[in-house]
mmCIF file of C-alpha atoms in Angstrom:
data_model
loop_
_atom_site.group_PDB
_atom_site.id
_atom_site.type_symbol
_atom_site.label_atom_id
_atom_site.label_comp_id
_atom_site.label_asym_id
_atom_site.label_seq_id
_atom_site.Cartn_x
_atom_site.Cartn_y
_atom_site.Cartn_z
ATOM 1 C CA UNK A 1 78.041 104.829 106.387
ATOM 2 C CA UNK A 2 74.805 106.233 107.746
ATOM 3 C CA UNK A 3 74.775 105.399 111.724
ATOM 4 C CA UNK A 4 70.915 104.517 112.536
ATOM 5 C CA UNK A 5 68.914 106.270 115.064
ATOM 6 C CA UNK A 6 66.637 102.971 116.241
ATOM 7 C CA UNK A 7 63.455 102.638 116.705
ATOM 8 C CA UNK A 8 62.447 101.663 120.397
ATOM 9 C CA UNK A 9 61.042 97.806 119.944
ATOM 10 C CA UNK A 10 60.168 97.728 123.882
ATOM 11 C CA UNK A 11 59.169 94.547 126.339
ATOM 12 C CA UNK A 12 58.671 92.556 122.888
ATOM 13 C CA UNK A 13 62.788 92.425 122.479
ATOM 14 C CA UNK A 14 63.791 92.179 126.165
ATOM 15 C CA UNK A 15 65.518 88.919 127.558
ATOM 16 C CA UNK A 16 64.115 85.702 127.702
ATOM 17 C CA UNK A 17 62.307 85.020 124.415
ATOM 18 C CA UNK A 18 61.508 81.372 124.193
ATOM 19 C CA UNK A 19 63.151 79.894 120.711
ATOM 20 C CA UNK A 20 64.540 77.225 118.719
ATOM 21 C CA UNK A 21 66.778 75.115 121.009
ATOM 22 C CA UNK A 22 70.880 75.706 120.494
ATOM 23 C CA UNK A 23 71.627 72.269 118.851
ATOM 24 C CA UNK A 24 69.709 72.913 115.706
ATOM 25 C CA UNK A 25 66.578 74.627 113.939
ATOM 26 C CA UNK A 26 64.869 71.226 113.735
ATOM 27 C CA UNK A 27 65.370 70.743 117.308
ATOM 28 C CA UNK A 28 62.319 71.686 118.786
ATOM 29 C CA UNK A 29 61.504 75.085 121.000
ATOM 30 C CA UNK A 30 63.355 73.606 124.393
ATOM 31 C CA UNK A 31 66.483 72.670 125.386
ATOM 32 C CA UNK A 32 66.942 69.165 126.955
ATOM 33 C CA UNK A 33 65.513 70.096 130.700
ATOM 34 C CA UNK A 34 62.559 71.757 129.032
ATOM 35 C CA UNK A 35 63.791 75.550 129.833
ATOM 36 C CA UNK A 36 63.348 77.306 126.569
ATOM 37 C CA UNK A 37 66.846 78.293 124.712
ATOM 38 C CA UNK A 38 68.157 81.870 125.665
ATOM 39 C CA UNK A 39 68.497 84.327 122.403
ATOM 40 C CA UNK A 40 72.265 83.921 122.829
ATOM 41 C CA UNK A 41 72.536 80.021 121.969
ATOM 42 C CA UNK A 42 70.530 81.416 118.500
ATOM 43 C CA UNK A 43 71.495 82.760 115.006
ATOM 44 C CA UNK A 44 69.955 84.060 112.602
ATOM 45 C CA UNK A 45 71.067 84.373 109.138
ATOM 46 C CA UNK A 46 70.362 88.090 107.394
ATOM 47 C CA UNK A 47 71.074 88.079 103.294
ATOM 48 C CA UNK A 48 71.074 91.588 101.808
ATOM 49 C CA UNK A 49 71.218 91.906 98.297
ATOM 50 C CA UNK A 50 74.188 94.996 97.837
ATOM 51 C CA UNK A 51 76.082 97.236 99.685
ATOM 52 C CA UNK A 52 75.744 99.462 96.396
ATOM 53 C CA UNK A 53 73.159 101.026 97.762
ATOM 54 C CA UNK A 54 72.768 103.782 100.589
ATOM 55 C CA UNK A 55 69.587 101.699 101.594
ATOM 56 C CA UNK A 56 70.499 98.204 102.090
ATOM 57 C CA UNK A 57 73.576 99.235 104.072
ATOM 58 C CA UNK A 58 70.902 100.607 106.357
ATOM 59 C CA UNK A 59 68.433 97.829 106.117
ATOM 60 C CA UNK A 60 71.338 95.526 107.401
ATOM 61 C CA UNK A 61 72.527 97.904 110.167
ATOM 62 C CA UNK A 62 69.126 98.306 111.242
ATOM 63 C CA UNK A 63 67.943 94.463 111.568
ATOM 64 C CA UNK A 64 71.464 93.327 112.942
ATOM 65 C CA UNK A 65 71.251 95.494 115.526
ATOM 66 C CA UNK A 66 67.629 95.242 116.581
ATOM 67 C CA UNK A 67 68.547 91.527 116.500
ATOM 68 C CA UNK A 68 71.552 91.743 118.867
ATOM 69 C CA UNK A 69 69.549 94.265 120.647
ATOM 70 C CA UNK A 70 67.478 91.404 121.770
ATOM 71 C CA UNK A 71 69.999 88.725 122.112
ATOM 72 C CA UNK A 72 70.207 87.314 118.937
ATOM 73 C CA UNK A 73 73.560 86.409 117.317
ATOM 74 C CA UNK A 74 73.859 87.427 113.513
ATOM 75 C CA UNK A 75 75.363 86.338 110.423
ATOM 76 C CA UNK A 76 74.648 89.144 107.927
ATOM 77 C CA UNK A 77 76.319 88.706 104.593
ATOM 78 C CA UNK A 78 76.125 90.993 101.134
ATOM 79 C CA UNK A 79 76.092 89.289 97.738
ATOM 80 C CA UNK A 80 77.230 92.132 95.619
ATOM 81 C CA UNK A 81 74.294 91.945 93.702
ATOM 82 C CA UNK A 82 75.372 88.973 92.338
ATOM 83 C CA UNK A 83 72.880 86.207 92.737
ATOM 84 C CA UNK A 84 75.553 82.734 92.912
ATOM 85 C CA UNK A 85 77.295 84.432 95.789
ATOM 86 C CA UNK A 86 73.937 84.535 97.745
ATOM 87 C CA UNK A 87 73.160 81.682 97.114
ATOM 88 C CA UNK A 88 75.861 80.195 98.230
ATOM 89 C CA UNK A 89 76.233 82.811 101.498
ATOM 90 C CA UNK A 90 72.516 81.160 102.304
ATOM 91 C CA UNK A 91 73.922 77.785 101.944
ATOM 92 C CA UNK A 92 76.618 78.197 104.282
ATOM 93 C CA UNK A 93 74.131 79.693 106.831
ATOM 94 C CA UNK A 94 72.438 76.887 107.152
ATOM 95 C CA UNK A 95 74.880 74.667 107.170
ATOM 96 C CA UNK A 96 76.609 76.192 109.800
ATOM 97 C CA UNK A 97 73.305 75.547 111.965
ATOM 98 C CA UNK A 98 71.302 78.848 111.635
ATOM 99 C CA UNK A 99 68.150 79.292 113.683
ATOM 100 C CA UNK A 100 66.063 81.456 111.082
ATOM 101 C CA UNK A 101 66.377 83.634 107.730
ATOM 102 C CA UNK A 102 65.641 86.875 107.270
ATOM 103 C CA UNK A 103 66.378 86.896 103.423
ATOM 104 C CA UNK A 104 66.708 90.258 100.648
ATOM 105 C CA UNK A 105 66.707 88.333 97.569
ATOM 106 C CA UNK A 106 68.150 89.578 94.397
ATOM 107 C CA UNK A 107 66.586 87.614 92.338
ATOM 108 C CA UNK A 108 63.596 86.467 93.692
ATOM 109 C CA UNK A 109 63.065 83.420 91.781
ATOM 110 C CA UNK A 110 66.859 81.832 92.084
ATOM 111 C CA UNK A 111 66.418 80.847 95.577
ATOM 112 C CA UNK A 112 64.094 77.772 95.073
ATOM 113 C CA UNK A 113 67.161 75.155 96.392
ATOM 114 C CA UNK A 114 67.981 77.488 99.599
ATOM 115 C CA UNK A 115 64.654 77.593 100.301
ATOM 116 C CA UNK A 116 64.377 73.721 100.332
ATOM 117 C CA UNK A 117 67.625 72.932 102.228
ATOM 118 C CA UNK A 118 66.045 75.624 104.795
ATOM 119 C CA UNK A 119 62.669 73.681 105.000
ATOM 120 C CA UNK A 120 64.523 70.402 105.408
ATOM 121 C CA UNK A 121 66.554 71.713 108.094
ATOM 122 C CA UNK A 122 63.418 72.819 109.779
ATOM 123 C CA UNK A 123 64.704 76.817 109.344
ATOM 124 C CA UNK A 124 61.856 79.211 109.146
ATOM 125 C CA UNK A 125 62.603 82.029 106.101
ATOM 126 C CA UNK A 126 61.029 85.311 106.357
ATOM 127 C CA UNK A 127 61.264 87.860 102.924
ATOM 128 C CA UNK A 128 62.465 90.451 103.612
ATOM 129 C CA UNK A 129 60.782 93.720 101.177
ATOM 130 C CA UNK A 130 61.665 91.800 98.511
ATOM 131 C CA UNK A 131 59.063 88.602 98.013
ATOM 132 C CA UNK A 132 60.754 85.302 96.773
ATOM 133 C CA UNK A 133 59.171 83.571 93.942
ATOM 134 C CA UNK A 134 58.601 80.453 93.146
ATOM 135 C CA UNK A 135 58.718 78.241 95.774
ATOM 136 C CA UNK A 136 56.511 77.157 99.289
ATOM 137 C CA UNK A 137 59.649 77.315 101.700
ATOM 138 C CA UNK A 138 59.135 81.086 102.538
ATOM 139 C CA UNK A 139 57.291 81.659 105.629
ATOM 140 C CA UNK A 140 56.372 84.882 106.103
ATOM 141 C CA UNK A 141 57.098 88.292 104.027
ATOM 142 C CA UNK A 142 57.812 91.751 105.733
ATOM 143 C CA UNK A 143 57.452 94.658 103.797
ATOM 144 C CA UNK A 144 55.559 98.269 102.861
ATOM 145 C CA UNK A 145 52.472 98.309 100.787
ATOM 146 C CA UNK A 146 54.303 98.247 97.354
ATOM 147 C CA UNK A 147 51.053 99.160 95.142
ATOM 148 C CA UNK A 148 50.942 101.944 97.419
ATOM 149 C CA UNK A 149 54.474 103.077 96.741
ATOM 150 C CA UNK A 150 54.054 103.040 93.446
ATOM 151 C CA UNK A 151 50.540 105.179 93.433
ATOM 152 C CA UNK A 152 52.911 107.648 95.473
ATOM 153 C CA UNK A 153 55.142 107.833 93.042
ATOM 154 C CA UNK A 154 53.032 108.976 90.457
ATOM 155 C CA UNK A 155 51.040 110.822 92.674
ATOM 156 C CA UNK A 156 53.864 112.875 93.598
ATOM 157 C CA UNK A 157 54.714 112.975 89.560
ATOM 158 C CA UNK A 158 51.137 114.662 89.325
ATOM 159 C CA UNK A 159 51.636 117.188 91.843
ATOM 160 C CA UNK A 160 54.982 117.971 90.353
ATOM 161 C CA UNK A 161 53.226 118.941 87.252
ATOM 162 C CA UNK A 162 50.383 121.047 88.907
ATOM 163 C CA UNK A 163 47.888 118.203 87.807
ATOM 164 C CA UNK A 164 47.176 117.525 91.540
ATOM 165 C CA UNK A 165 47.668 119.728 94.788
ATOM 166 C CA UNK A 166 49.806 117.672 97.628
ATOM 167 C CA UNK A 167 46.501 117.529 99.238
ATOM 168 C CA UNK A 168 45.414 115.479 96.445
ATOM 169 C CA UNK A 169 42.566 117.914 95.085
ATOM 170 C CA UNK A 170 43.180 118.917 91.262
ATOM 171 C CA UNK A 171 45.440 121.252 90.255
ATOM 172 C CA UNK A 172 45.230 124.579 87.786
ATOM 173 C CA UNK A 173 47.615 122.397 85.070
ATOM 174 C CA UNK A 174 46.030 121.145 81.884
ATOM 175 C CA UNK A 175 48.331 119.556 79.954
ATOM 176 C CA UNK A 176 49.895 117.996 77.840
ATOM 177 C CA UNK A 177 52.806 117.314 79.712
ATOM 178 C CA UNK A 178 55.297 114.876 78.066
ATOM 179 C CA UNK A 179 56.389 112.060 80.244
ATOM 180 C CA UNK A 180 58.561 109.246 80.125
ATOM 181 C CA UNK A 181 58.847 106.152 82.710
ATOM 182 C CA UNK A 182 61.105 103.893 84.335
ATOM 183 C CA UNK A 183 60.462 100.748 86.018
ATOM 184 C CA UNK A 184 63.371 98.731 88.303
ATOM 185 C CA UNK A 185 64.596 95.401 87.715
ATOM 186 C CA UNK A 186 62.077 92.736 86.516
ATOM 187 C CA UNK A 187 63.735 89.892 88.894
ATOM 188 C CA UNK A 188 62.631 91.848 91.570
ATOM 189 C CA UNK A 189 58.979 91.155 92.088
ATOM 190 C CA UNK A 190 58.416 95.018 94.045
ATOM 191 C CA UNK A 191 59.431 96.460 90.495
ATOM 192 C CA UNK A 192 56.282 94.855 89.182
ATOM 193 C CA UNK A 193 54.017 96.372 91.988
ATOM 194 C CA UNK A 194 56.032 99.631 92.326
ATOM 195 C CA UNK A 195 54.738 100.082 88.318
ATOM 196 C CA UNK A 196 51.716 98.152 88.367
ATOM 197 C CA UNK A 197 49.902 100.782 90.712
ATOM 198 C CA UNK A 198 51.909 104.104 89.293
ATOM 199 C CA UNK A 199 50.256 102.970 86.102
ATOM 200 C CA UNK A 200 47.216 102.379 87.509
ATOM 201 C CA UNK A 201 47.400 106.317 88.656
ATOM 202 C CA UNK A 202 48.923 107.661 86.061
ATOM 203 C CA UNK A 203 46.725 105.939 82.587
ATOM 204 C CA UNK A 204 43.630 107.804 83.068
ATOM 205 C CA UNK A 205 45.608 110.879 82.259
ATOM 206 C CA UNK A 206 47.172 108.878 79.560
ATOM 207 C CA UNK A 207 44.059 108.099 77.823
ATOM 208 C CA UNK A 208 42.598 111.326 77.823
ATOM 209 C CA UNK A 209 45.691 113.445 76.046
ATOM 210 C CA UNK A 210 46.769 115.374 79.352
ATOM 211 C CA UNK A 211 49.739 113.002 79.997
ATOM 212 C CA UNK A 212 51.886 111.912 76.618
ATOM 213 C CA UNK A 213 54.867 109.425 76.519
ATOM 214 C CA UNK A 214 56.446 110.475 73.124
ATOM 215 C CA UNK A 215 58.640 107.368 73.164
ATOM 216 C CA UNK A 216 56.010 105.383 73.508
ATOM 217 C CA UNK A 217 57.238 103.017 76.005
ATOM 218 C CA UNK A 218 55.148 102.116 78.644
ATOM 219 C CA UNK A 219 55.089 98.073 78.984
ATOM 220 C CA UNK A 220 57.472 97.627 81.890
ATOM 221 C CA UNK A 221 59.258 95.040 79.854
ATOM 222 C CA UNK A 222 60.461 98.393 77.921
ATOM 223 C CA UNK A 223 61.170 101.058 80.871
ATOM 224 C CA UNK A 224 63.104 98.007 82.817
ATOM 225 C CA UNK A 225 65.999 99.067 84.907
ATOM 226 C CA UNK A 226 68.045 96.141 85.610
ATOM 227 C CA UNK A 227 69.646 96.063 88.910
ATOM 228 C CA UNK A 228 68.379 99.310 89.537
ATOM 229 C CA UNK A 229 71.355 100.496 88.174
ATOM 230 C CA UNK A 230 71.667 104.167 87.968
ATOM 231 C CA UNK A 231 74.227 104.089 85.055
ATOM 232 C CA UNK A 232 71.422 102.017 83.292
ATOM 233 C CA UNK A 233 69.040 104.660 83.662
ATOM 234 C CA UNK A 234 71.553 107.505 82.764
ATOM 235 C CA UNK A 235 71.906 105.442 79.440
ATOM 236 C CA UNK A 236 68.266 105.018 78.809
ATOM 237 C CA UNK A 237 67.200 108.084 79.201
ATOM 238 C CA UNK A 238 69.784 109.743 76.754
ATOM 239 C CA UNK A 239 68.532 107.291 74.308
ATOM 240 C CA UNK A 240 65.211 108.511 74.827
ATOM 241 C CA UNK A 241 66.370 111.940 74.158
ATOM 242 C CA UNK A 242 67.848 111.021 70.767
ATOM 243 C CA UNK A 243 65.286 109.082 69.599
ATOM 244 C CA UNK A 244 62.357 110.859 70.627
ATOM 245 C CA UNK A 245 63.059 114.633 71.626
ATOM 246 C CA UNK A 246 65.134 115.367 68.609
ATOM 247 C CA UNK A 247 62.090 117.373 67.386
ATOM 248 C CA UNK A 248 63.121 120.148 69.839
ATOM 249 C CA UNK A 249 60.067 119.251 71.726
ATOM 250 C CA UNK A 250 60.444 118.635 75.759
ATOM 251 C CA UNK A 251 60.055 116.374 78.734
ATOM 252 C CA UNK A 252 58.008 117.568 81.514
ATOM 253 C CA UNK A 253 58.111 114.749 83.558
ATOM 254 C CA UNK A 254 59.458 111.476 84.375
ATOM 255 C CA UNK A 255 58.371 108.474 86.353
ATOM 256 C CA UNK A 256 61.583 106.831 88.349
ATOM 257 C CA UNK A 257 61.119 104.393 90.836
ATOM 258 C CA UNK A 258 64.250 104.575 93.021
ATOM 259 C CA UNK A 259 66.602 107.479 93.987
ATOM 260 C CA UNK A 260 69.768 105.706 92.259
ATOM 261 C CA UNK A 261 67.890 105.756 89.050
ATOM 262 C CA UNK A 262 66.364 109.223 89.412
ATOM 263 C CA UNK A 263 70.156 110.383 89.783
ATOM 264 C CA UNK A 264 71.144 108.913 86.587
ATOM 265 C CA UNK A 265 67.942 110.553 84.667
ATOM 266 C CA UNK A 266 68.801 114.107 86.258
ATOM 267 C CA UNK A 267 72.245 113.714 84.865
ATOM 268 C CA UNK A 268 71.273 112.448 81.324
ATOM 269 C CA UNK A 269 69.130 116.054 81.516
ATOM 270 C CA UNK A 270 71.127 118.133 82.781
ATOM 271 C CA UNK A 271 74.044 116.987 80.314
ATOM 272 C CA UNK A 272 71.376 117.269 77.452
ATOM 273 C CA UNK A 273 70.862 121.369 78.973
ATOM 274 C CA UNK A 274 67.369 121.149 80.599
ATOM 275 C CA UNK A 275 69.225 123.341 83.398
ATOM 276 C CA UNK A 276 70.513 122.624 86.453
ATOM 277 C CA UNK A 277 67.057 122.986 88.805
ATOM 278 C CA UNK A 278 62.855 122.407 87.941
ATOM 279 C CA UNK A 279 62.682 126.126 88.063
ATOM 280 C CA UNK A 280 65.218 126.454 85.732
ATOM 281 C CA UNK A 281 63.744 123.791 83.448
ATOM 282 C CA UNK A 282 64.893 120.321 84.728
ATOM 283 C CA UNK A 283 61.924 118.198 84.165
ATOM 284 C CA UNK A 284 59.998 116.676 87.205
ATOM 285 C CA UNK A 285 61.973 113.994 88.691
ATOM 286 C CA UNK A 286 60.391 111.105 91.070
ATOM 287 C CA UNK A 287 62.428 108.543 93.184
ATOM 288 C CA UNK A 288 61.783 106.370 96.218
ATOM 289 C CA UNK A 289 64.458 105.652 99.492
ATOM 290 C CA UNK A 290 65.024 108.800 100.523
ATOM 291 C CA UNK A 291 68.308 108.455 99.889
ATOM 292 C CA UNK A 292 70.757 111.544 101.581
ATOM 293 C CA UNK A 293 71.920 112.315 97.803
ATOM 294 C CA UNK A 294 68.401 112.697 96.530
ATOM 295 C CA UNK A 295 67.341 114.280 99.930
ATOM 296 C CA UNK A 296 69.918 116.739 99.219
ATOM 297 C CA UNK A 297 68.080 117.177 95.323
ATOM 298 C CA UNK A 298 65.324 117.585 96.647
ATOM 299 C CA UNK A 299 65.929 120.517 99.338
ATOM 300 C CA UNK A 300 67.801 122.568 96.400
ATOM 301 C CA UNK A 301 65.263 121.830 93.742
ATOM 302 C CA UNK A 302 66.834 119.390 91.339
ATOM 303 C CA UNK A 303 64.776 116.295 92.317
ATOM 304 C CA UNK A 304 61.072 116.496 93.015
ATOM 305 C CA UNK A 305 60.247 113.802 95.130
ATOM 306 C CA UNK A 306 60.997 110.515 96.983
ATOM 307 C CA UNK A 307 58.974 108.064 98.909
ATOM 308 C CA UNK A 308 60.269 107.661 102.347
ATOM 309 C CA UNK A 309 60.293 103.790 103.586
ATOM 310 C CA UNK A 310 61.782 103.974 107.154
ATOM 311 C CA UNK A 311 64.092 101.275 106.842
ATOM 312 C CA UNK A 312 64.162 101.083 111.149
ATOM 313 C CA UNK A 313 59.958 100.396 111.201
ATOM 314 C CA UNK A 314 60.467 97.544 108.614
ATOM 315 C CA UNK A 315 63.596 96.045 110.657
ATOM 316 C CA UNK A 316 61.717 96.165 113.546
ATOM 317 C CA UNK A 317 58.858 93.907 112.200
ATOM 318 C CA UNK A 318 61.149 91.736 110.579
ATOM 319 C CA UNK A 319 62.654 91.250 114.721
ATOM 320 C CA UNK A 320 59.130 90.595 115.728
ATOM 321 C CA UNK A 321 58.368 88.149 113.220
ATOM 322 C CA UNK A 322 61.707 86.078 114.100
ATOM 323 C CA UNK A 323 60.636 86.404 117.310
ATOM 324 C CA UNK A 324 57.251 85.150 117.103
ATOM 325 C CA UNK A 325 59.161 82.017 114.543
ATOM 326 C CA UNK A 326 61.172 80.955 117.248
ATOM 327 C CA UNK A 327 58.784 80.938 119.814
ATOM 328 C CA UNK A 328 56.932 78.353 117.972
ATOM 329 C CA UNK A 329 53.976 80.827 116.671
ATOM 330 C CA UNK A 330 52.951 82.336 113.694
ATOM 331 C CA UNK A 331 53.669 85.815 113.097
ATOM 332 C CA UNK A 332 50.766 88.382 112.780
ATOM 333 C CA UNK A 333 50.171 89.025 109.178
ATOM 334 C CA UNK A 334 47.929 92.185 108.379
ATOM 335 C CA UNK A 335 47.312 90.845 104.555
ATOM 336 C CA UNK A 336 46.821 87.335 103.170
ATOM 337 C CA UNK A 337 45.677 87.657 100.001
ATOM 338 C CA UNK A 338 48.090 89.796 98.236
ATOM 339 C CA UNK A 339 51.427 88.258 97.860
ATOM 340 C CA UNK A 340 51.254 85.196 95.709
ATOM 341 C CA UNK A 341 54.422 83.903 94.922
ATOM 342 C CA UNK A 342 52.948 81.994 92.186
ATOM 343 C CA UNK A 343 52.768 78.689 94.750
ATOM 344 C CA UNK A 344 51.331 79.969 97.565
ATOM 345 C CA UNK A 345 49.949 83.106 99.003
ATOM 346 C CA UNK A 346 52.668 84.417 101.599
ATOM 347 C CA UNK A 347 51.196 86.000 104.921
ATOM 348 C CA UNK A 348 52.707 89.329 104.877
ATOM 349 C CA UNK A 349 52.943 92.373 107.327
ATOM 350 C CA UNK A 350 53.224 95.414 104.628
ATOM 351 C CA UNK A 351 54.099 99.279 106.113
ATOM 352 C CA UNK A 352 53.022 102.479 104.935
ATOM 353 C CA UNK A 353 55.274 104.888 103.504
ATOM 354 C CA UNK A 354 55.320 108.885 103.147
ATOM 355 C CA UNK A 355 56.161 111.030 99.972
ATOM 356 C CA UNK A 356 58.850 113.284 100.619
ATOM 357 C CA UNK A 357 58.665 117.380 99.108
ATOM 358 C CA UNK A 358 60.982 119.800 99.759
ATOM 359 C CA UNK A 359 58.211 121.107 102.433
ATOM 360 C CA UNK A 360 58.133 118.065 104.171
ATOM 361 C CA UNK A 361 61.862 117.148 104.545
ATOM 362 C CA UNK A 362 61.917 118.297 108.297
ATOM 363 C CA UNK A 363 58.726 116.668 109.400
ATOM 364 C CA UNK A 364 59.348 113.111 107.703
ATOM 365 C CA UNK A 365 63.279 113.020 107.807
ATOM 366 C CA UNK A 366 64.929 115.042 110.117
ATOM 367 C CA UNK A 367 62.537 115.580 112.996
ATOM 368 C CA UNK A 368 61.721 111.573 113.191
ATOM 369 C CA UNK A 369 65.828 111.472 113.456
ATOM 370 C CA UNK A 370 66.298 109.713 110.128
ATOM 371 C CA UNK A 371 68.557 112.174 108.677
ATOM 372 C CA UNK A 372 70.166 115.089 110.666
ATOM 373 C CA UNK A 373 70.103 118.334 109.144
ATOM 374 C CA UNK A 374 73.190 118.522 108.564
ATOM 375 C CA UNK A 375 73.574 115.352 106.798
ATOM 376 C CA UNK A 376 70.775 116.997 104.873
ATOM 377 C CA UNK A 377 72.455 120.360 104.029
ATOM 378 C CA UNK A 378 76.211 118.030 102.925
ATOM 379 C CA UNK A 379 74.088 115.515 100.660
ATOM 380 C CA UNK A 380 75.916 112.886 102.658
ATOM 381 C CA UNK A 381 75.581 110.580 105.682
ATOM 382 C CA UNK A 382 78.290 111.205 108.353
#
């Protein structure tokens, strides 16, 4: 398991935040004499989706430990990607008495009950990355700009082709390059924005001939990946070879939206003989988490890109927005108006993320302490 390097939080974490009194989240912000409760009398309650995944083991590590960094006690449970056992782990939290939720949904409309038993109990819920659906009982929702992502991602797809310089001027390419694209789960609402502004990117080239999709797939309903499951993609995308490459004709490119999936494409391509590398005719490859696997792809060529979301900057706001909860104040939001849950607009506080190159690795990864080189060089955290 990767060990963290933190990010400083500063005064905002030291001792003595005021909070939720110890006897209850619907208790009020004081204890009986009036002093304001200590961190240590509170718990917060920290759902993660899977332990599957490189990057929700760190997304766990990183906000327990900012949380007990400032006092906090933690109850941080995995559901295995399987969406009964969070929602009963979230039922248990709060009926063993916890102070706040910091919640990773799985599916972000199944959590509709939770969220009500949480609002009765007078327990604030912040989203965390993933925005849950369907409901008024969430709070607040922490996050990165996931348009954004997704415009990176095909950005990066662009560049990869020659269609655009990293600097974002145009490239010598013309085209046609043949594409094909993946989307992640549809019960996960970032899936939808991930693809919603890679598409957005990515169509003009589309319409004018310089970018084809031989399958012919592009509604997200048909490039789904449920559970962002990499064996799902590996599956797909040998389909895709079969049914629309048969011609002898090639794919240039492909559109992935997570490193787990990316994996499985490269694999299906590689089996299929595109070669082992992009120089040696593996396609152009996108992905997002920066994953140590994928990092690894990337430095030797295999895998063109990734979209680095530092998991320790989004656990850190998640801290500060429990913080500012149990204090009795709203949490600063930095956008209001883009995260409708389809009953309310949820104040959010959304990050920026980086594309990662093979240029770039050092700069983004290694020098910011995220990955060590040699982590880097193995392919694998230590």
């Amino acid at each position: 398991m990767k060990s963290i390097r933190f990010v400083a939080l500063g005064g905002a974490l030291a001792l003595g935040l005021a909070a939720c009194s110890g006897g209850g989240a619907g208790a009020g912000n004081d204890d009986e004499s009036g002093a304001a409760a200590d961190p240590s009398e509170l718990t917060i309650g920290v759902a993660m989706p899977t332990e599957t995944s490189e990057r929700w083991i760190a997304d766990g590590d990183a906000v327990k430990s900012q949380l007990e960094e400032a006092g906090y006690t933690v109850d941080l449970q995995y559901a295995a990607d399987d969406i009964p056992t969070q929602s009963q782990q979230i039922d248990q939290m709060i009926t063993k008495g916890a102070d706040l939720l910091i919640v990773a949904s799985i599916d972000g409309t199944a959590l509709a009950n939770q969220l009500q038993a949480a609002a009765d109990a007078g327990i604030p819920v912040i989203a965390y990355d993933r925005l849950i659906n369907g409901t008024e009982n969430v709070d607040f929702y922490v996050t990165f700009d996931n348009y954004n992502v997704g415009v990176q991602q095909a950005t990066s797809l662009l560049v990869g082709l020659g269609l655009l310089n990293a600097d974002g001027t145009e490239g010598t390419a013309t085209g046609p390059f043949n594409i094909e694209l993946f989307a992640g789960s549809l019960d996960d609402n970032n899936a939808h924005f991930f693809y919603q502004g890679a598409m957005d990117t990515l169509q003009p080239y589309i319409d004018e001939g310089t970018l084809v999709v031989k399958s012919g797939q592009t509604d997200i309903e048909q490039v789904a990946t449920l559970r962002w499951l990499q064996e799902t993609a590996q599956k797909r995308m040998e389909d895709l070879l079969t049914s629309s490459y048969s011609d002898g004709s090639k794919v240039n490119g492909v559109l992935s939206p997570y490193d787990g999936i990316s994996r499985g494409i490269i694999t299906a391509l590689q089996n299929a003989g595109y070669g082992a590398t992009i120089d040696a005719g593996l396609p152009v490859v996108t992905g997002q988490d920066a994953e140590i696997a994928s990092v690894k792809l990337i430095q030797d060529g295999t895998q063109f890109s990734t979209i680095f979301k530092d998991t320790r900057k989004l656990a850190e706001q998640a801290v500060i927005s429990a913080e500012s909860f149990l204090e009795g104040e709203e949490p600063e939001a930095n956008d209001t108006e883009s995260y409708d849950n389809g009953v309310k607009v949820v104040p959010s506080f959304l990050l920026e993320s980086d594309i990662v190159y093979a240029d770039n690795i050092q700069s983004l990864l290694i020098d910011s302490g995220y990955w060590t080189a040699e982590e880097v060089a193995a392919g694998q955290s230590d």
